[in-house]
Amino acid sequence: KFSISLLPPNESGSKMIGGGLALDDSGNLYVTTSFGEVVSLSSESGEIFWRYKFNSPYLSAPTVINSQLFVIDASGISRSFSLEGDQNWIQEGLGSENIRYGSVQAKIVDNILLLPTSAGTLDAVDPKTGIKLWDFHFNSQRKGYAGSALGDFGGNPVVSDNHIFYGSSNGQFVSLNLDGRKKWQVPVGVQGSPVAIGNSLFFISDLSELTRITKADGSLVWTNPISMLTEKNHYFEPLLAGSRLWITGSHK
């Protein structure tokens, strides 16, 4: 229907390396870019309704929930906008010195907004006011692996059976109650988001192993290596389709 460039005028020769799209119920499109912009436009004509420019890049897609737009930049700052472009609140999060190729999105459960930050902290806030309800931060790293120092999330938190499951690149995977209390924690990192199936969680570990653990206590059921440790491939979260788990990676 239309084609539009969202590159800033002085960046005509550049390429965007992150960001994403979200659509509301009225068919309006919201875009975040690695140039630090949040843009609202028509999905029918490409007409731009409003746009903001911030200092830090956006490496993940925006999230539209209940007539609000939520975005998280690479420095860990979260913002809420009305769909008309008014800023509702801003939440300062912990940033990381290491900027990865991608990041994670805001997620809501039981009127709690979950905000993962680039430093590996999970903040829970009131979605209307941005007031922090609780936070959680990993306090240890998998020793002997360089990737554990990055501390970033491997993927989006997953909510299943009233528990929050998520992992980070620092070699930790955790289950939290909805009030932020830790149920269990195991020393394994995650690439991408976990997939909840029945009583189990499936994910690609930071050691490039397809891993299955139990949701109840995090105990290991099995692991299946999908590449050699010497291979520098990145894998994305498994996709459940046709009673099978499908895995994609950077090796094409």
Short mmCIF file of C-alpha atoms in Angstrom, two decimals:
data_model
loop_
_atom_site.label_atom_id
_atom_site.label_comp_id
_atom_site.label_asym_id
_atom_site.label_seq_id
_atom_site.Cartn_x
_atom_site.Cartn_y
_atom_site.Cartn_z
CA LYS A 1 0.00 0.00 0.00
CA PHE A 2 2.80 2.40 0.85
CA SER A 3 6.52 2.62 1.46
CA ILE A 4 8.08 5.02 3.94
CA SER A 5 11.59 5.50 5.29
CA LEU A 6 11.91 6.09 9.02
CA LEU A 7 15.60 6.93 8.84
CA PRO A 8 16.32 10.39 10.28
CA PRO A 9 17.17 12.98 7.57
CA ASN A 10 20.87 13.06 8.47
CA GLU A 11 21.13 9.24 8.50
CA SER A 12 20.22 8.54 4.87
CA GLY A 13 23.13 6.15 4.34
CA SER A 14 22.60 4.20 7.53
CA LYS A 15 20.70 1.04 8.36
CA MET A 16 18.50 0.27 11.33
CA ILE A 17 19.63 -2.73 13.37
CA GLY A 18 16.81 -3.05 15.87
CA GLY A 19 13.38 -1.95 16.96
CA GLY A 20 10.02 -3.37 15.92
CA LEU A 21 6.34 -2.88 15.24
CA ALA A 22 3.05 -2.97 17.15
CA LEU A 23 -0.52 -2.48 15.92
CA ASP A 24 -3.52 -1.19 17.89
CA ASP A 25 -7.21 -2.10 17.47
CA SER A 26 -7.77 0.92 15.20
CA GLY A 27 -5.12 -0.16 12.72
CA ASN A 28 -2.54 2.43 13.76
CA LEU A 29 1.08 1.30 13.62
CA TYR A 30 3.75 2.05 16.24
CA VAL A 31 7.43 1.68 15.44
CA THR A 32 10.61 1.83 17.51
CA THR A 33 14.01 2.24 15.84
CA SER A 34 17.67 1.85 16.71
CA PHE A 35 18.00 5.62 16.16
CA GLY A 36 16.09 6.17 19.41
CA GLU A 37 12.77 7.06 17.79
CA VAL A 38 9.20 6.12 18.64
CA VAL A 39 6.84 6.74 15.71
CA SER A 40 3.07 6.46 15.25
CA LEU A 41 1.68 6.17 11.73
CA SER A 42 -1.28 4.96 9.73
CA SER A 43 -1.06 1.35 8.57
CA GLU A 44 -3.26 2.32 5.60
CA SER A 45 -1.44 5.36 4.20
CA GLY A 46 1.85 5.66 6.07
CA GLU A 47 0.88 9.11 7.36
CA ILE A 48 2.94 9.93 10.46
CA PHE A 49 0.79 11.04 13.41
CA TRP A 50 3.58 11.72 15.92
CA ARG A 51 7.19 10.84 16.63
CA TYR A 52 9.70 11.24 19.44
CA LYS A 53 13.50 11.11 19.42
CA PHE A 54 15.40 9.90 22.51
CA ASN A 55 19.09 9.47 23.33
CA SER A 56 19.24 5.68 23.53
CA PRO A 57 18.38 3.18 20.76
CA TYR A 58 15.35 0.92 20.83
CA LEU A 59 16.27 -2.68 20.07
CA SER A 60 12.87 -4.29 20.77
CA ALA A 61 9.33 -3.78 19.56
CA PRO A 62 6.84 -1.57 21.42
CA THR A 63 3.91 -3.10 23.32
CA VAL A 64 0.29 -1.93 23.07
CA ILE A 65 -1.91 -2.82 26.06
CA ASN A 66 -5.26 -1.27 27.04
CA SER A 67 -4.83 1.94 24.99
CA GLN A 68 -1.28 2.45 26.25
CA LEU A 69 2.02 2.13 24.43
CA PHE A 70 5.04 0.85 26.36
CA VAL A 71 8.64 1.03 25.14
CA ILE A 72 11.99 0.09 26.71
CA ASP A 73 15.24 1.53 25.36
CA ALA A 74 18.71 0.00 25.48
CA SER A 75 19.67 2.05 28.55
CA GLY A 76 16.85 0.49 30.59
CA ILE A 77 14.50 3.50 30.51
CA SER A 78 10.82 2.55 30.14
CA ARG A 79 8.17 4.96 28.90
CA SER A 80 4.39 4.87 28.66
CA PHE A 81 2.48 6.86 26.05
CA SER A 82 -1.17 7.31 25.25
CA LEU A 83 -1.96 6.20 21.71
CA GLU A 84 -2.34 9.91 20.88
CA GLY A 85 1.32 10.51 21.77
CA ASP A 86 1.09 11.97 25.27
CA GLN A 87 3.74 10.65 27.64
CA ASN A 88 2.13 9.18 30.75
CA TRP A 89 5.21 8.27 32.78
CA ILE A 90 8.88 7.38 32.62
CA GLN A 91 10.64 4.73 34.69
CA GLU A 92 14.41 4.76 35.10
CA GLY A 93 15.85 1.25 34.92
CA LEU A 94 19.32 -0.19 35.30
CA GLY A 95 21.27 -0.03 32.09
CA SER A 96 24.17 -2.16 30.91
CA GLU A 97 27.51 -1.10 29.44
CA ASN A 98 27.03 -3.82 26.81
CA ILE A 99 24.46 -3.17 24.08
CA ARG A 100 23.25 -6.32 22.39
CA TYR A 101 21.70 -6.81 18.95
CA GLY A 102 18.23 -7.10 20.50
CA SER A 103 16.32 -6.60 23.68
CA VAL A 104 13.02 -7.56 25.27
CA GLN A 105 9.51 -6.18 25.55
CA ALA A 106 7.17 -5.03 28.29
CA LYS A 107 4.59 -7.61 29.35
CA ILE A 108 1.48 -7.38 31.52
CA VAL A 109 -0.06 -10.00 33.83
CA ASP A 110 -2.76 -9.49 36.49
CA ASN A 111 -2.46 -5.69 36.11
CA ILE A 112 1.28 -5.86 36.75
CA LEU A 113 3.56 -4.51 34.02
CA LEU A 114 6.84 -6.43 33.73
CA LEU A 115 9.77 -4.35 32.49
CA PRO A 116 13.01 -6.23 31.76
CA THR A 117 16.05 -3.92 31.66
CA SER A 118 19.33 -4.23 29.80
CA ALA A 119 21.21 -4.94 33.06
CA GLY A 120 19.13 -8.05 33.74
CA THR A 121 16.79 -6.53 36.34
CA LEU A 122 13.07 -7.29 36.14
CA ASP A 123 10.93 -4.36 37.33
CA ALA A 124 7.23 -4.76 38.09
CA VAL A 125 5.24 -1.51 37.95
CA ASP A 126 1.67 -0.23 37.99
CA PRO A 127 0.85 0.18 34.27
CA LYS A 128 -1.23 3.34 34.86
CA THR A 129 1.19 5.26 37.05
CA GLY A 130 4.59 3.63 36.51
CA ILE A 131 5.03 3.27 40.28
CA LYS A 132 7.39 0.40 41.03
CA LEU A 133 5.81 -2.52 42.89
CA TRP A 134 8.89 -4.75 43.14
CA ASP A 135 12.07 -5.69 41.32
CA PHE A 136 14.37 -8.68 41.03
CA HIS A 137 18.01 -8.90 40.03
CA PHE A 138 20.27 -11.89 39.56
CA ASN A 139 23.07 -11.83 42.12
CA SER A 140 25.48 -14.34 40.61
CA GLN A 141 27.12 -15.32 37.33
CA ARG A 142 28.16 -18.58 35.72
CA LYS A 143 31.91 -18.57 36.33
CA GLY A 144 34.27 -19.38 33.50
CA TYR A 145 32.07 -18.12 30.64
CA ALA A 146 32.66 -14.70 29.11
CA GLY A 147 28.99 -14.28 28.14
CA SER A 148 27.95 -14.39 31.78
CA ALA A 149 29.39 -10.91 32.35
CA LEU A 150 26.87 -9.33 29.98
CA GLY A 151 23.96 -9.78 32.37
CA ASP A 152 21.25 -9.15 29.80
CA PHE A 153 18.02 -11.09 29.34
CA GLY A 154 18.01 -13.87 26.81
CA GLY A 155 14.36 -13.32 25.89
CA ASN A 156 10.98 -12.20 27.12
CA PRO A 157 9.70 -13.40 30.51
CA VAL A 158 7.03 -16.09 30.22
CA VAL A 159 4.05 -16.29 32.59
CA SER A 160 2.48 -19.71 33.19
CA ASP A 161 0.45 -21.09 36.12
CA ASN A 162 0.72 -17.74 37.96
CA HIS A 163 4.52 -17.81 37.90
CA ILE A 164 7.06 -15.77 35.97
CA PHE A 165 9.86 -17.67 34.24
CA TYR A 166 12.86 -15.98 32.70
CA GLY A 167 16.59 -16.34 32.24
CA SER A 168 19.59 -14.19 31.46
CA SER A 169 22.93 -14.47 29.72
CA ASN A 170 24.71 -14.52 33.06
CA GLY A 171 23.90 -18.20 33.51
CA GLN A 172 20.77 -18.01 35.65
CA PHE A 173 17.15 -19.06 35.22
CA VAL A 174 14.47 -18.20 37.76
CA SER A 175 10.84 -18.75 38.74
CA LEU A 176 9.08 -15.90 40.57
CA ASN A 177 5.68 -15.54 42.17
CA LEU A 178 3.58 -12.63 40.90
CA ASP A 179 4.56 -10.63 44.00
CA GLY A 180 8.25 -10.91 43.12
CA ARG A 181 9.20 -13.64 45.61
CA LYS A 182 11.65 -16.18 44.20
CA LYS A 183 10.39 -19.75 44.07
CA TRP A 184 13.54 -21.33 42.62
CA GLN A 185 16.68 -20.47 40.68
CA VAL A 186 18.96 -22.73 38.64
CA PRO A 187 22.45 -22.04 37.16
CA VAL A 188 21.68 -22.08 33.44
CA GLY A 189 21.45 -19.22 30.96
CA VAL A 190 18.93 -18.76 28.15
CA GLN A 191 19.00 -17.75 24.49
CA GLY A 192 15.57 -16.42 23.60
CA SER A 193 12.40 -17.02 25.60
CA PRO A 194 11.40 -20.30 27.24
CA VAL A 195 8.39 -22.25 25.98
CA ALA A 196 5.95 -23.63 28.57
CA ILE A 197 4.40 -26.99 27.62
CA GLY A 198 2.47 -28.89 30.27
CA ASN A 199 4.62 -29.22 33.38
CA SER A 200 7.87 -28.40 31.58
CA LEU A 201 9.85 -25.48 30.20
CA PHE A 202 11.92 -25.79 27.03
CA PHE A 203 14.63 -23.34 25.96
CA ILE A 204 18.04 -22.98 24.31
CA SER A 205 20.66 -22.58 27.02
CA ASP A 206 23.62 -20.21 26.91
CA LEU A 207 25.71 -23.31 26.10
CA SER A 208 23.59 -23.94 22.95
CA GLU A 209 21.73 -26.93 24.37
CA LEU A 210 18.04 -27.59 23.95
CA THR A 211 17.06 -27.91 27.61
CA ARG A 212 13.98 -29.23 29.40
CA ILE A 213 13.33 -28.45 33.07
CA THR A 214 10.27 -28.86 35.30
CA LYS A 215 8.14 -25.82 36.11
CA ALA A 216 7.60 -26.95 39.70
CA ASP A 217 11.19 -26.83 40.94
CA GLY A 218 13.52 -26.19 37.97
CA SER A 219 14.97 -29.69 38.05
CA LEU A 220 16.69 -30.83 34.86
CA VAL A 221 14.86 -33.42 32.75
CA TRP A 222 17.27 -33.57 29.80
CA THR A 223 19.59 -31.56 27.55
CA ASN A 224 20.39 -32.02 23.89
CA PRO A 225 23.42 -30.19 22.38
CA ILE A 226 22.56 -28.53 19.07
CA SER A 227 26.03 -27.18 18.24
CA MET A 228 29.65 -27.41 19.35
CA LEU A 229 30.81 -24.86 21.94
CA THR A 230 33.45 -23.71 19.45
CA GLU A 231 30.73 -22.60 17.03
CA LYS A 232 29.78 -18.95 17.46
CA ASN A 233 26.11 -19.29 16.55
CA HIS A 234 23.18 -17.63 18.26
CA TYR A 235 19.89 -19.49 18.59
CA PHE A 236 16.39 -18.14 19.09
CA GLU A 237 13.61 -19.50 21.26
CA PRO A 238 11.98 -22.76 20.19
CA LEU A 239 8.66 -22.61 18.38
CA LEU A 240 6.04 -25.28 19.08
CA ALA A 241 4.29 -26.34 15.87
CA GLY A 242 2.86 -29.69 14.83
CA SER A 243 3.85 -31.36 18.13
CA ARG A 244 7.48 -30.50 17.42
CA LEU A 245 9.91 -27.87 18.63
CA TRP A 246 11.49 -25.88 15.80
CA ILE A 247 14.75 -24.00 16.33
CA THR A 248 16.37 -21.29 14.21
CA GLY A 249 19.85 -19.85 14.51
CA SER A 250 22.29 -17.30 13.10
CA HIS A 251 23.99 -19.97 10.93
CA LYS A 252 21.04 -19.79 8.47
#
